[in-house]
mmCIF file of C-alpha atoms (C1' of nucleotides) in Angstrom:
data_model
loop_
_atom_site.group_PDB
_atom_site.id
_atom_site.type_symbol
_atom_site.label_atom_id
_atom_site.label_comp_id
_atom_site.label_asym_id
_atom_site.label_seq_id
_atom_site.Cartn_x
_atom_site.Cartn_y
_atom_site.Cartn_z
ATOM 1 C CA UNK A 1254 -57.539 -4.474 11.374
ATOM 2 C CA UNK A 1255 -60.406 -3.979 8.772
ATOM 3 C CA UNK A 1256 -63.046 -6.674 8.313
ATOM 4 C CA UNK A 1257 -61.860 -9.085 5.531
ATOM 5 C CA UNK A 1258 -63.633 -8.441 2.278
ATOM 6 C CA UNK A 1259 -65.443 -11.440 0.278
ATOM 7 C CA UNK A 1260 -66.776 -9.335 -2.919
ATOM 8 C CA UNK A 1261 -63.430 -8.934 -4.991
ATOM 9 C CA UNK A 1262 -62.957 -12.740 -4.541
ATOM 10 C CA UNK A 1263 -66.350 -13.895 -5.646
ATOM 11 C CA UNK A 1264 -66.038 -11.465 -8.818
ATOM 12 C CA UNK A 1265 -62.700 -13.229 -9.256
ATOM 13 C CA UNK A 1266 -63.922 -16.540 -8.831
ATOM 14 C CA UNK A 1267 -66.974 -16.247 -10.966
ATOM 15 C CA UNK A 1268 -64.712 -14.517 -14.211
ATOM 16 C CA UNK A 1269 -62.521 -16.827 -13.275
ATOM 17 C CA UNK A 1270 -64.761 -20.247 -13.768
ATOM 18 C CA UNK A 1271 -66.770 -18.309 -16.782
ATOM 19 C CA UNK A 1272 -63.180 -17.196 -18.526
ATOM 20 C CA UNK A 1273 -64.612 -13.795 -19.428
ATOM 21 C CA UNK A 1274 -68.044 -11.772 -17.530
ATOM 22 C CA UNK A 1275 -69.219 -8.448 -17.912
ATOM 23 C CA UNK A 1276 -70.378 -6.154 -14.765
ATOM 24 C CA UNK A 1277 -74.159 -7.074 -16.170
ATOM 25 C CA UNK A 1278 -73.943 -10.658 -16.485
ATOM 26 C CA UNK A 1279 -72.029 -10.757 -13.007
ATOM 27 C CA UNK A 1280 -74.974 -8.786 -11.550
ATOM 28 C CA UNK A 1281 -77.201 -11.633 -13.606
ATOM 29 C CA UNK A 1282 -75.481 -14.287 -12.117
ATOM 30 C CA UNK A 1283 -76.320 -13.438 -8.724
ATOM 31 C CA UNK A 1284 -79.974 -13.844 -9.479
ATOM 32 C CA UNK A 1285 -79.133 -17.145 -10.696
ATOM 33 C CA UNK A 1286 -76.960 -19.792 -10.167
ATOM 34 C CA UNK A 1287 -74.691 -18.086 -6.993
ATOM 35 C CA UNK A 1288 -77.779 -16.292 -5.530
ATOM 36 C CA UNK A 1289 -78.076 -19.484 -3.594
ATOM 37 C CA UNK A 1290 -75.180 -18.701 -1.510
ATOM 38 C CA UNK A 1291 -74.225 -14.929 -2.345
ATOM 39 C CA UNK A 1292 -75.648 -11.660 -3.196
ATOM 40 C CA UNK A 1293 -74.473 -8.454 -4.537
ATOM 41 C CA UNK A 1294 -75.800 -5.342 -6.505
ATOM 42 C CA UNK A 1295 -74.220 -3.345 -9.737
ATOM 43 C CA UNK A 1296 -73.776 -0.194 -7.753
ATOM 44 C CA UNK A 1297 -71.046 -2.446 -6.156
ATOM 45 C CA UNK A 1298 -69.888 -4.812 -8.920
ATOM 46 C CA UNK A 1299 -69.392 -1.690 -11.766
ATOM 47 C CA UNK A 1300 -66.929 0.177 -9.007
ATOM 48 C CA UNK A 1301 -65.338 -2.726 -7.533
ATOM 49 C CA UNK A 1302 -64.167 -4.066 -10.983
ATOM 50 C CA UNK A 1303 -62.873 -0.620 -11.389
ATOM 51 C CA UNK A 1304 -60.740 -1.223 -8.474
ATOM 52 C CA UNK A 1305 -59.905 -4.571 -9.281
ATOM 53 C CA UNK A 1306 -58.471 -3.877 -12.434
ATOM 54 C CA UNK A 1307 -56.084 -0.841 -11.449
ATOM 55 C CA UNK A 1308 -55.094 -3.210 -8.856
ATOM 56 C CA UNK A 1309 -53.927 -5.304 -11.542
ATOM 57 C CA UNK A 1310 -56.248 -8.468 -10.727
ATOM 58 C CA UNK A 1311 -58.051 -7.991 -13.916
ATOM 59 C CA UNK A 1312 -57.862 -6.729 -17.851
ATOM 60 C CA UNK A 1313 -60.989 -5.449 -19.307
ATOM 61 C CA UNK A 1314 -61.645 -5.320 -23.521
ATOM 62 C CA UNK A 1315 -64.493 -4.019 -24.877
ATOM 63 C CA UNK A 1316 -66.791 -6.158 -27.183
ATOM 64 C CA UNK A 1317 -70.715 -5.747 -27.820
ATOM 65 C CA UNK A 1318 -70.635 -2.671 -25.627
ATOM 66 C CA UNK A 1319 -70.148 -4.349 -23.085
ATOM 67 C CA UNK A 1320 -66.770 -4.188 -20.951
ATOM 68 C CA UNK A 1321 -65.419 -7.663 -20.209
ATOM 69 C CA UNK A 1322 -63.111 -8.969 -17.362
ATOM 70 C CA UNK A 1323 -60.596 -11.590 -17.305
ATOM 71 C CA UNK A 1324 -58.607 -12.734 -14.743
ATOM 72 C CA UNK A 1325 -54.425 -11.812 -15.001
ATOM 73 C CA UNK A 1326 -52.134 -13.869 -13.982
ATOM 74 C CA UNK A 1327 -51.736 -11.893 -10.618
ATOM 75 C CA UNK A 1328 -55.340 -12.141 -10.328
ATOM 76 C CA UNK A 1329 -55.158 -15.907 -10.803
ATOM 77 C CA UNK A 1330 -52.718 -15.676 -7.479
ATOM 78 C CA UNK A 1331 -54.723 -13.709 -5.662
ATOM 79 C CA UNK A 1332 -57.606 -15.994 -6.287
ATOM 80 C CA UNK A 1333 -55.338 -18.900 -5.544
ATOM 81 C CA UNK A 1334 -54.013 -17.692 -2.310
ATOM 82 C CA UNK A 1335 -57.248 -16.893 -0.893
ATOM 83 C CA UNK A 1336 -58.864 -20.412 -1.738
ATOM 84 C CA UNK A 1337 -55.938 -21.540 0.348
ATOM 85 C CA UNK A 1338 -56.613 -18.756 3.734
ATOM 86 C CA UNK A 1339 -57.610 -21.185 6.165
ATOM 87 C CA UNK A 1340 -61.195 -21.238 6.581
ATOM 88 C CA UNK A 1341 -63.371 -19.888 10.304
ATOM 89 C CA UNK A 1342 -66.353 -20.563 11.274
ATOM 90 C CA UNK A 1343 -68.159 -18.906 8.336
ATOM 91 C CA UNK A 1344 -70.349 -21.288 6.584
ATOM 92 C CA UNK A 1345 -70.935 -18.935 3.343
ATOM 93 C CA UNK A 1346 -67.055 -18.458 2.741
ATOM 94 C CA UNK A 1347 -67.126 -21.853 2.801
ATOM 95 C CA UNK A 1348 -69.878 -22.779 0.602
ATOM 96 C CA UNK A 1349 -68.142 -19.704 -2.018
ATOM 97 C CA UNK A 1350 -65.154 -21.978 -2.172
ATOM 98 C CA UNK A 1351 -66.932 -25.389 -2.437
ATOM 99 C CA UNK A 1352 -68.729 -23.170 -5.581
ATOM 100 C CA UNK A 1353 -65.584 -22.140 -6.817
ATOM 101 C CA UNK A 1354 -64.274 -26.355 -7.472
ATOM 102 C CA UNK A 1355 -64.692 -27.367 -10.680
ATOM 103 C CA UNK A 1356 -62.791 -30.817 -10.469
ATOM 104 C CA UNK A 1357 -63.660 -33.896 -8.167
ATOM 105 C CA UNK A 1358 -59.883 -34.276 -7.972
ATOM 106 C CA UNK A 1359 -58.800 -30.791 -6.874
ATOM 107 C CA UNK A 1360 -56.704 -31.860 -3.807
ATOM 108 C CA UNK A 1361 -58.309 -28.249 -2.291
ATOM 109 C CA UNK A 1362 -61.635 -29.974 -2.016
ATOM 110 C CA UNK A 1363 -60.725 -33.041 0.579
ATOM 111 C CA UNK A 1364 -58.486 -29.892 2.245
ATOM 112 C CA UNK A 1365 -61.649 -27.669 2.939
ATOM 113 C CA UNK A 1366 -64.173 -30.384 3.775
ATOM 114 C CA UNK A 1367 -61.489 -31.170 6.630
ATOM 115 C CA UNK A 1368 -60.862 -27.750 8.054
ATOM 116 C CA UNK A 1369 -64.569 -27.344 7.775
ATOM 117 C CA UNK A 1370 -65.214 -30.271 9.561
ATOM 118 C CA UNK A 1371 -62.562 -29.308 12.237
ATOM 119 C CA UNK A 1372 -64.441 -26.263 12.645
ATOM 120 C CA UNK A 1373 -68.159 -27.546 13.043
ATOM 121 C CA UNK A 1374 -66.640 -30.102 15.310
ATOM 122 C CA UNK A 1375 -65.255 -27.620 18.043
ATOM 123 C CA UNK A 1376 -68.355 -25.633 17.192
ATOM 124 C CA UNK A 1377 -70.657 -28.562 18.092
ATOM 125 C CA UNK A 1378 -68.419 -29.312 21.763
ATOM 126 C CA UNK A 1379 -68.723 -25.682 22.546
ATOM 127 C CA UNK A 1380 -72.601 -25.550 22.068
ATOM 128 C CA UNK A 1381 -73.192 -28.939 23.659
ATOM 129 C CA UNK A 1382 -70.859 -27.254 26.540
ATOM 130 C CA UNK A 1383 -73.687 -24.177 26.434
ATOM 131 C CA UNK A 1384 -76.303 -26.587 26.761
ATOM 132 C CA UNK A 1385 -74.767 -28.676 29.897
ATOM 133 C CA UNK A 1386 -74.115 -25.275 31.315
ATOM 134 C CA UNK A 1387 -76.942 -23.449 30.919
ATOM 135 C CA UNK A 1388 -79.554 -25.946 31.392
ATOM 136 C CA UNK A 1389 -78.731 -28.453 34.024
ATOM 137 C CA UNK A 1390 -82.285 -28.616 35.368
ATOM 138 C CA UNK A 1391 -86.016 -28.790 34.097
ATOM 139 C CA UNK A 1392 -86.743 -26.007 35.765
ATOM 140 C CA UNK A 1393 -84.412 -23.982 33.696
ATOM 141 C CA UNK A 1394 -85.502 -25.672 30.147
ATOM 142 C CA UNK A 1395 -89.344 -24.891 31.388
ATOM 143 C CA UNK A 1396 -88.601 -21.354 32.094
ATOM 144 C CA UNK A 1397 -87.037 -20.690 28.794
ATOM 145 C CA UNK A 1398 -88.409 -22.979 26.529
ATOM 146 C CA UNK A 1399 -87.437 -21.167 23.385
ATOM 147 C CA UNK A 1400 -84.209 -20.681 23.942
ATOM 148 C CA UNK A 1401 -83.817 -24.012 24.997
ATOM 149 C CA UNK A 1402 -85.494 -25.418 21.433
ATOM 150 C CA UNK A 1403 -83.045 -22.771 19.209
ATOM 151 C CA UNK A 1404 -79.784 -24.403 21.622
ATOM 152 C CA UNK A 1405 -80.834 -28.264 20.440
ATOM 153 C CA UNK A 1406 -81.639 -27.029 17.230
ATOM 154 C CA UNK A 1407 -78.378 -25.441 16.907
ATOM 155 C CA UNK A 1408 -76.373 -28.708 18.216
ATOM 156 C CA UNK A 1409 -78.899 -31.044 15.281
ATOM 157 C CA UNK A 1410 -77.287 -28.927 12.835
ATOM 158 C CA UNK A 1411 -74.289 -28.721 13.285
ATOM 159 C CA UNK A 1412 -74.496 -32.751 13.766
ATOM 160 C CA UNK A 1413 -76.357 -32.982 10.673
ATOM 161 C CA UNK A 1414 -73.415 -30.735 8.873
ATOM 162 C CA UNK A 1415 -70.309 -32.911 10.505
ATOM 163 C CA UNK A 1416 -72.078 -36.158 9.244
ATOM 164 C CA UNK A 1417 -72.686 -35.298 5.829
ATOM 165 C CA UNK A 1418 -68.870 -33.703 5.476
ATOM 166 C CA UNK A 1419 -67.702 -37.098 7.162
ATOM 167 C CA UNK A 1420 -69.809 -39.027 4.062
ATOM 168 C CA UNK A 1421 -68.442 -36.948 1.487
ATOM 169 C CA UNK A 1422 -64.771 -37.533 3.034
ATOM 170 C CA UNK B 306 -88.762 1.080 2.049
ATOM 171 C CA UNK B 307 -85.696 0.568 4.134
ATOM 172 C CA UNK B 308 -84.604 -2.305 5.308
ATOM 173 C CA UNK B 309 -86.325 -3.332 8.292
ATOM 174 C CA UNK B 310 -83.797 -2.595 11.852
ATOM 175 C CA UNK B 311 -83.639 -5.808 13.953
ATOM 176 C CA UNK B 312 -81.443 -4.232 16.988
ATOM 177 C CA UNK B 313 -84.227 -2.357 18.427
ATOM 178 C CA UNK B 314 -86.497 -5.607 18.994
ATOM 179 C CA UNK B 315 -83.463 -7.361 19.939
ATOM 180 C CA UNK B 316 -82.709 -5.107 22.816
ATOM 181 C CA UNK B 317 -86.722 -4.975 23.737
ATOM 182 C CA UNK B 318 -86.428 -8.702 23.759
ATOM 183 C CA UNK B 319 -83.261 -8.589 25.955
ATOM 184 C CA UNK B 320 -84.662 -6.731 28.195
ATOM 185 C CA UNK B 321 -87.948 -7.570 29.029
ATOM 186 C CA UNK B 322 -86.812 -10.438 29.306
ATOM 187 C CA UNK B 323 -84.788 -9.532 32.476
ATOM 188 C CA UNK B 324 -86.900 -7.221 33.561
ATOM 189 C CA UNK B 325 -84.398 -4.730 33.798
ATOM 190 C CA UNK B 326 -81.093 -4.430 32.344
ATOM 191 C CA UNK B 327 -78.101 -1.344 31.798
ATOM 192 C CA UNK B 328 -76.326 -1.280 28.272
ATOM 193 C CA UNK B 329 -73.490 -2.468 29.777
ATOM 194 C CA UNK B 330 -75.382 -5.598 30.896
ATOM 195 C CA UNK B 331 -76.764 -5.918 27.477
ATOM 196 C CA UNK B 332 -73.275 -5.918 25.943
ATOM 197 C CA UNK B 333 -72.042 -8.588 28.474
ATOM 198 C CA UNK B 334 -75.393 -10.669 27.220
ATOM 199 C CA UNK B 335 -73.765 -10.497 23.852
ATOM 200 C CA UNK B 336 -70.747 -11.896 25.110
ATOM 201 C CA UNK B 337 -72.481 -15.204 26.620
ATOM 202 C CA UNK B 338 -76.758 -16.497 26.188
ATOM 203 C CA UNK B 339 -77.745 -14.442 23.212
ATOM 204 C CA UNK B 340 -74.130 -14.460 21.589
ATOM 205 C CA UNK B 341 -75.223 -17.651 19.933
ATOM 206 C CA UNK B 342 -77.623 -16.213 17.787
ATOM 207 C CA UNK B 343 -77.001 -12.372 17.455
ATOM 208 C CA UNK B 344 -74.248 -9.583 18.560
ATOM 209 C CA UNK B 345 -73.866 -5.730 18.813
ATOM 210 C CA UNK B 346 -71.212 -4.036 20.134
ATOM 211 C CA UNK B 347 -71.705 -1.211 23.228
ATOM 212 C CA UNK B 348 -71.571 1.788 20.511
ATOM 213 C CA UNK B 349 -74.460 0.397 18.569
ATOM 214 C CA UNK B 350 -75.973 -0.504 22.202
ATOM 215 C CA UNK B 351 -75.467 3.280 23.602
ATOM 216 C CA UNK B 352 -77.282 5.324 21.259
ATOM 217 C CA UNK B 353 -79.916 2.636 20.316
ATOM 218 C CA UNK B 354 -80.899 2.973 23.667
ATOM 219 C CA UNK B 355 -81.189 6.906 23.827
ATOM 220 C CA UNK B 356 -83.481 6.611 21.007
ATOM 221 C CA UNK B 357 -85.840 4.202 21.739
ATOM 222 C CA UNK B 358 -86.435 5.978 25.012
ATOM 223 C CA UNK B 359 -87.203 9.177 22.882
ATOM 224 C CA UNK B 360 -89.660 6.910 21.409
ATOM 225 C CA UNK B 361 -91.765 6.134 24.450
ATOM 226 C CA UNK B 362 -90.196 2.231 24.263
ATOM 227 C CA UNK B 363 -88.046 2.111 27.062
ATOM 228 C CA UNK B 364 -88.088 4.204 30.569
ATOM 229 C CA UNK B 365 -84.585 4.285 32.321
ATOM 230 C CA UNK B 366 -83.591 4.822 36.069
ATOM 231 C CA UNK B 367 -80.455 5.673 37.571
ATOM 232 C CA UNK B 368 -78.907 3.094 40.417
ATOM 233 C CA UNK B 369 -75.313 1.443 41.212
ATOM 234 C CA UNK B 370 -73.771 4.160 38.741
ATOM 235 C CA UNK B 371 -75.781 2.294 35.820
ATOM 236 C CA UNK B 372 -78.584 3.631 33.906
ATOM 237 C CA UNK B 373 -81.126 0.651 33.465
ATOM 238 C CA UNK B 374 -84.082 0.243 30.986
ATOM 239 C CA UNK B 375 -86.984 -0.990 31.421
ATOM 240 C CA UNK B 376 -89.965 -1.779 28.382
ATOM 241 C CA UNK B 377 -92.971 0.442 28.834
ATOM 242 C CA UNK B 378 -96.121 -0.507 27.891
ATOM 243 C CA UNK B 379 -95.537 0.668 24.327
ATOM 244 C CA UNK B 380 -92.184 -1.037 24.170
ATOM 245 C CA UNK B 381 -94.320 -4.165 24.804
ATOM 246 C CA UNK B 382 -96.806 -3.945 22.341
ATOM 247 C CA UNK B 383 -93.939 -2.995 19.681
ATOM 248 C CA UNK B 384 -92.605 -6.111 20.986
ATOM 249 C CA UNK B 385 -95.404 -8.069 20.789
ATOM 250 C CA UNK B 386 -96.451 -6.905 17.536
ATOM 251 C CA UNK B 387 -92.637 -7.506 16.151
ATOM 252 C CA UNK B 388 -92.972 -11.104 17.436
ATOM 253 C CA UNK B 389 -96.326 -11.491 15.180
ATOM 254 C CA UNK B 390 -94.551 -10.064 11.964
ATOM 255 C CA UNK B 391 -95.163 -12.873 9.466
ATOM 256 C CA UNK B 392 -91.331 -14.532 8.993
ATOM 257 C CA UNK B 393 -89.043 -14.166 6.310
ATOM 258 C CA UNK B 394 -86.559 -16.396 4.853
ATOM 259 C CA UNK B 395 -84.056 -15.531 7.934
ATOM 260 C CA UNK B 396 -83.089 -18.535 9.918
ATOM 261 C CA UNK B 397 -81.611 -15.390 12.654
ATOM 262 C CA UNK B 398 -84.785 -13.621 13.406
ATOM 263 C CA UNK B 399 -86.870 -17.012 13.955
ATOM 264 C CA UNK B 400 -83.472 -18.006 16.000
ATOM 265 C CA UNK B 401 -84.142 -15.049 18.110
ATOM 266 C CA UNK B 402 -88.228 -14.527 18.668
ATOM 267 C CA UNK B 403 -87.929 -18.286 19.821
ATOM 268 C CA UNK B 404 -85.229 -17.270 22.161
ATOM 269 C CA UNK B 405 -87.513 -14.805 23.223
ATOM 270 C CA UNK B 406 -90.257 -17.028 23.858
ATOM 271 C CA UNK B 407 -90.229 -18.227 27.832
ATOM 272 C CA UNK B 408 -93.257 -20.664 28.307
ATOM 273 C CA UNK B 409 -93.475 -23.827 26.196
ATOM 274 C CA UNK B 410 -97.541 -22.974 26.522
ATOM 275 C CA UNK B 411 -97.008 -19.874 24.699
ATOM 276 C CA UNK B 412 -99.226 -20.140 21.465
ATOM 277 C CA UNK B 413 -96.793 -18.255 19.515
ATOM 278 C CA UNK B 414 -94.555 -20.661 19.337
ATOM 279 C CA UNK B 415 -96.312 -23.583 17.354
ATOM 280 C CA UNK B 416 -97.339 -20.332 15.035
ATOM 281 C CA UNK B 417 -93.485 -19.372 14.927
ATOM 282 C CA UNK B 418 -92.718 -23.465 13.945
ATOM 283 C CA UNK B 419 -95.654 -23.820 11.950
ATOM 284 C CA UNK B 420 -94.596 -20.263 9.401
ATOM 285 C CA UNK B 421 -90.726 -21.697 9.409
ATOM 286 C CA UNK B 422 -91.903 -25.149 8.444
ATOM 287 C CA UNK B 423 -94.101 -23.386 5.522
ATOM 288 C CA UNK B 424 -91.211 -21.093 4.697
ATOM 289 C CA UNK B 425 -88.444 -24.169 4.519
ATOM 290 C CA UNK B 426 -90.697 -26.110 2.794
ATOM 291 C CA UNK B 427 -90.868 -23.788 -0.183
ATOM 292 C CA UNK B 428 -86.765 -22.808 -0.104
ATOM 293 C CA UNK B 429 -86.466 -27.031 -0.100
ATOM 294 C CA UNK B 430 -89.040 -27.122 -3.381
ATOM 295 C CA UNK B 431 -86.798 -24.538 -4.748
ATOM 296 C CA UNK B 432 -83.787 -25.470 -4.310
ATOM 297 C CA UNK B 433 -84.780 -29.419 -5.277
ATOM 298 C CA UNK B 434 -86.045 -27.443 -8.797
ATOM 299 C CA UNK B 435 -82.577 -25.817 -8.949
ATOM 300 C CA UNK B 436 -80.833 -29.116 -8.886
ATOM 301 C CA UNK B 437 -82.582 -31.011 -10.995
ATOM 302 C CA UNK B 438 -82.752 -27.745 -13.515
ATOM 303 C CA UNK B 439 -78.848 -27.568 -13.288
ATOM 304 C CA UNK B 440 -77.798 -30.924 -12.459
ATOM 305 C CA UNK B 441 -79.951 -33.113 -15.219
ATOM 306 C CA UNK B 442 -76.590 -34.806 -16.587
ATOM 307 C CA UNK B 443 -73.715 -36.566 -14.726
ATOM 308 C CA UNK B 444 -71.534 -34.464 -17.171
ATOM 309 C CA UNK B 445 -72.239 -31.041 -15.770
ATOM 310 C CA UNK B 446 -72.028 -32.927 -12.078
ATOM 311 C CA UNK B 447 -68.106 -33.791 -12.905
ATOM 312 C CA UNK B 448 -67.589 -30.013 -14.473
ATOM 313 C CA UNK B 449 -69.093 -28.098 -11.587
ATOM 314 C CA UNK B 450 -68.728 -30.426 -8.566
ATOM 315 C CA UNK B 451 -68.342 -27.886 -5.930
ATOM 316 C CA UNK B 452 -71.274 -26.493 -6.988
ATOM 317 C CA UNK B 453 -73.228 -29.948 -7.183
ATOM 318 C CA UNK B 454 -71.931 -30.339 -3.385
ATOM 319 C CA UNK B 455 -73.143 -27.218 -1.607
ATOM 320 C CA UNK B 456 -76.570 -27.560 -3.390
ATOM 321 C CA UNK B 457 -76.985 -30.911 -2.221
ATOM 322 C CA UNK B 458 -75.575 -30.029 0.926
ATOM 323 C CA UNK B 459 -78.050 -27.405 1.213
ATOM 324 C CA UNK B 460 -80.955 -29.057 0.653
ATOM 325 C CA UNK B 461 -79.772 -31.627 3.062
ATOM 326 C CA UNK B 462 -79.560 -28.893 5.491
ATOM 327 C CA UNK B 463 -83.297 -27.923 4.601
ATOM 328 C CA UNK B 464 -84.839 -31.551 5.010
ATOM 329 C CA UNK B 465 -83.149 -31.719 8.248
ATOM 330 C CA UNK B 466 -84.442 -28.766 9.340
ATOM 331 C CA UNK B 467 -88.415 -29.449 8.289
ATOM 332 C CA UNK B 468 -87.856 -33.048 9.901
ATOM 333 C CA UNK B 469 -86.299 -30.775 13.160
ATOM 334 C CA UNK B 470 -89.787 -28.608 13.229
ATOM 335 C CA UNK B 471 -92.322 -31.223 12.122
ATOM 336 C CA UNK B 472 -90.759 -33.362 15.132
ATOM 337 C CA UNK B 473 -91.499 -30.343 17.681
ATOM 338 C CA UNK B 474 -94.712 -30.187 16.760
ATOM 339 C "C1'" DC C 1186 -93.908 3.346 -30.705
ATOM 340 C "C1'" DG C 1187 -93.746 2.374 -25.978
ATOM 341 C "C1'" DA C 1188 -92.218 -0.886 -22.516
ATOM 342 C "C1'" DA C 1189 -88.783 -3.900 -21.073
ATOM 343 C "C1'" DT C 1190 -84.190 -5.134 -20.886
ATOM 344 C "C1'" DC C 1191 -79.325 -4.201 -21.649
ATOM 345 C "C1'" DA C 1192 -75.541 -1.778 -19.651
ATOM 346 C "C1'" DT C 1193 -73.153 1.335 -16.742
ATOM 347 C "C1'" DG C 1194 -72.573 4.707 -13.684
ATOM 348 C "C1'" DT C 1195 -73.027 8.032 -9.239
ATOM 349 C "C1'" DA C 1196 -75.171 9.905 -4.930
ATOM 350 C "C1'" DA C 1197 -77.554 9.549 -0.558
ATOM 351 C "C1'" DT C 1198 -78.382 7.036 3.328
ATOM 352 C "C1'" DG C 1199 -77.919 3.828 7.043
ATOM 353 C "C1'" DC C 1200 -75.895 0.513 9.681
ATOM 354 C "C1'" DG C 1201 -72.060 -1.789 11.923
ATOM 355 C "C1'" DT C 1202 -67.173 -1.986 13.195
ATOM 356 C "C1'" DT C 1203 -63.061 -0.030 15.011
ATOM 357 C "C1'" DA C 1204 -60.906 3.316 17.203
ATOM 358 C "C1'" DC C 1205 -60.614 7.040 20.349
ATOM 359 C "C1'" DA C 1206 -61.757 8.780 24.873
ATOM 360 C "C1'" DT C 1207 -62.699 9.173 29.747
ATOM 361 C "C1'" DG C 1208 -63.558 8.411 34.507
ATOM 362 C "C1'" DA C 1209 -64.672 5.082 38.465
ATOM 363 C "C1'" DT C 1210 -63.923 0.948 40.886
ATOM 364 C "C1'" DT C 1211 -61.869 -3.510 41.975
ATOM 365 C "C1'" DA C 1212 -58.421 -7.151 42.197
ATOM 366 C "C1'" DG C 1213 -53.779 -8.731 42.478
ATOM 367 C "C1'" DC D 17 -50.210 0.906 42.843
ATOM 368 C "C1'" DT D 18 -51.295 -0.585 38.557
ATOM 369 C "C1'" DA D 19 -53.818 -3.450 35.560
ATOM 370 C "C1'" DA D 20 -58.266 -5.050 34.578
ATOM 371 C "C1'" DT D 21 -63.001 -4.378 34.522
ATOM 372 C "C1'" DC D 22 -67.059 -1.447 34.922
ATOM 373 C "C1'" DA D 23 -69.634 1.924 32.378
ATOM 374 C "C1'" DT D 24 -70.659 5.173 28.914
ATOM 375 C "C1'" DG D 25 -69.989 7.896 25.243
ATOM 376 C "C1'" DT D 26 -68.498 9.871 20.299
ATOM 377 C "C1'" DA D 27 -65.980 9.918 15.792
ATOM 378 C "C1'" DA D 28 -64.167 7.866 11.601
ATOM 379 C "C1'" DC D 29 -64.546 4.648 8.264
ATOM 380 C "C1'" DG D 30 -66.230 1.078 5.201
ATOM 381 C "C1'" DC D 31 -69.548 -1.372 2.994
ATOM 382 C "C1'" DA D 32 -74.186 -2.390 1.246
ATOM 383 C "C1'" DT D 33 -78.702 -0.859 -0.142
ATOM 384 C "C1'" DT D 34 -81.712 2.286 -2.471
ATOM 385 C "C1'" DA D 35 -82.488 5.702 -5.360
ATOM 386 C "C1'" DC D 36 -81.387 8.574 -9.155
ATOM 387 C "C1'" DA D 37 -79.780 8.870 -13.803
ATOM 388 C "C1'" DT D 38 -78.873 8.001 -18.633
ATOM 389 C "C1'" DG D 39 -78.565 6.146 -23.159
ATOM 390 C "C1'" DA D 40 -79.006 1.995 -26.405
ATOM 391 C "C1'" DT D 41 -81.464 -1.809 -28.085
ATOM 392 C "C1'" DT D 42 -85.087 -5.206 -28.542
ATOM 393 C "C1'" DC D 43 -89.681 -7.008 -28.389
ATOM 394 C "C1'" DG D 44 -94.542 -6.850 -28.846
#
DNA sequence: CGAATCATGTAATGCGTTACATGATTAG
DNA sequence: CTAATCATGTAACGCATTACATGATTCG
């Protein structure tokens, strides 16, 4: 099976919080506001909307010449159903989503801070497993010191990640 | 320019590190050590290989039905010199040269924690500008709250990681 | 009036994934 | 003896980046 896609759901999410975007001030907002956590350039945004809207996810009008998006109702179910795909161990999908909330009381929000911290919690057992395994002795942390440092470092994190989700729970 | 390969340095890394390794071996070292911080899959591996001993990196010798590589001198000062590269914002590639790094005593690793802390100190600046530029009133906080979230998460995830390096060294 | 920005598009290129393929050896 | 693993390769496909291209408008 194909690779899952991400780009038509960000465009669909972003016309969808905005109400109405052109392909120019999508390609703006990614040097803005959801740079931060996702990138993409107008040689894929003009095409894709194409595609999006003969799929039916979207209805264009033009205004200022400038083609505007909004979201259809299918679109809106599209959009819905894929906040709701269970999440994997894919911390930008995840922060996409968390962008995507508008409300503090969107009953979605609680439901992805918990699968996320499900996730980062069998992530941090298996890489605290790699670290028993692979470096029992000093002799082994000695000879590969760096690897050793990016293991730890890896295990902080994900720590660091499973507290805060556990404070905002 | 083109973006810059990372495979090619990767599989140097790999396998001077061993000393000696077949691309078979270097796809099972995806599967487990490295598989942490990178992957590639054996068709990538194949022809990568082919070509960087065109290019007077790697020589390769028959034995067991395997065709191993090993780093000529050139291959090691490509190396080397990729391992000096000034950093980039890309948490993967300083993931991976500090894999690559074997002896705690090897100077390029406080010069590896010293660029990452410079280079997280600036994205933590940046991103504390970007939440006090978008955030400045509880208002938009309640309107955009997934937003307000992962930005705070993420500069969480920043401090934690300058505290991390500043601690190593 | 010329440079920058608005606004949209297509083409070329490269990389990575999946799938297709094949032969040898080993384990159950 | 047959399924899994070893071991290597190529082909097809998709997606993203870069470059090429064009016309309108705005700003200095």
């Amino acid at each position: 099976m194909p690779k899952k896609r991400i780009l038509p759901y960000v465009l669909l999410g972003l016309i969808n919080n905005k109400g109405s975007l052109s392909g120019y001030q999508i390609s703006q907002e990614f040097k803005h506001e959801v740079g931060d956590f996702w990138h993409a350039s107008h040689s894929q945004i003009y095409p894709e909307l194409a595609r999006m809207k003969e799929d039916g996810w979207l209805i264009d009008h033009d205004e200022d010449k400038s083609t505007f998006y909004n979201v259809t109702e299918m679109g809106h179910q599209v959009l819905r159903d894929w906040m709701q795909e269970p999440l994997t161990d894919n911390e930008e999908i995840f922060s996409l989503k968390l962008y995507f909330i508008k409300e503090q009381s969107d009953p979605l929000l609680e439901d992805l801070l918990k699968q996320e911290l499900k996730i980062k919690q069998t992530k941090l057992e298996y890489l605290q497993g790699r670290l028993k395994e692979v470096f029992s002795d000093k002799k082994t942390i000695q000879e590969n010191f760096g690897h050793y440092l990016i293991l730890t470092r890896a295990i902080e994190r994900e720590s660091n990640h499973i507290q805060w989700i556990e404070d905002k729970l």
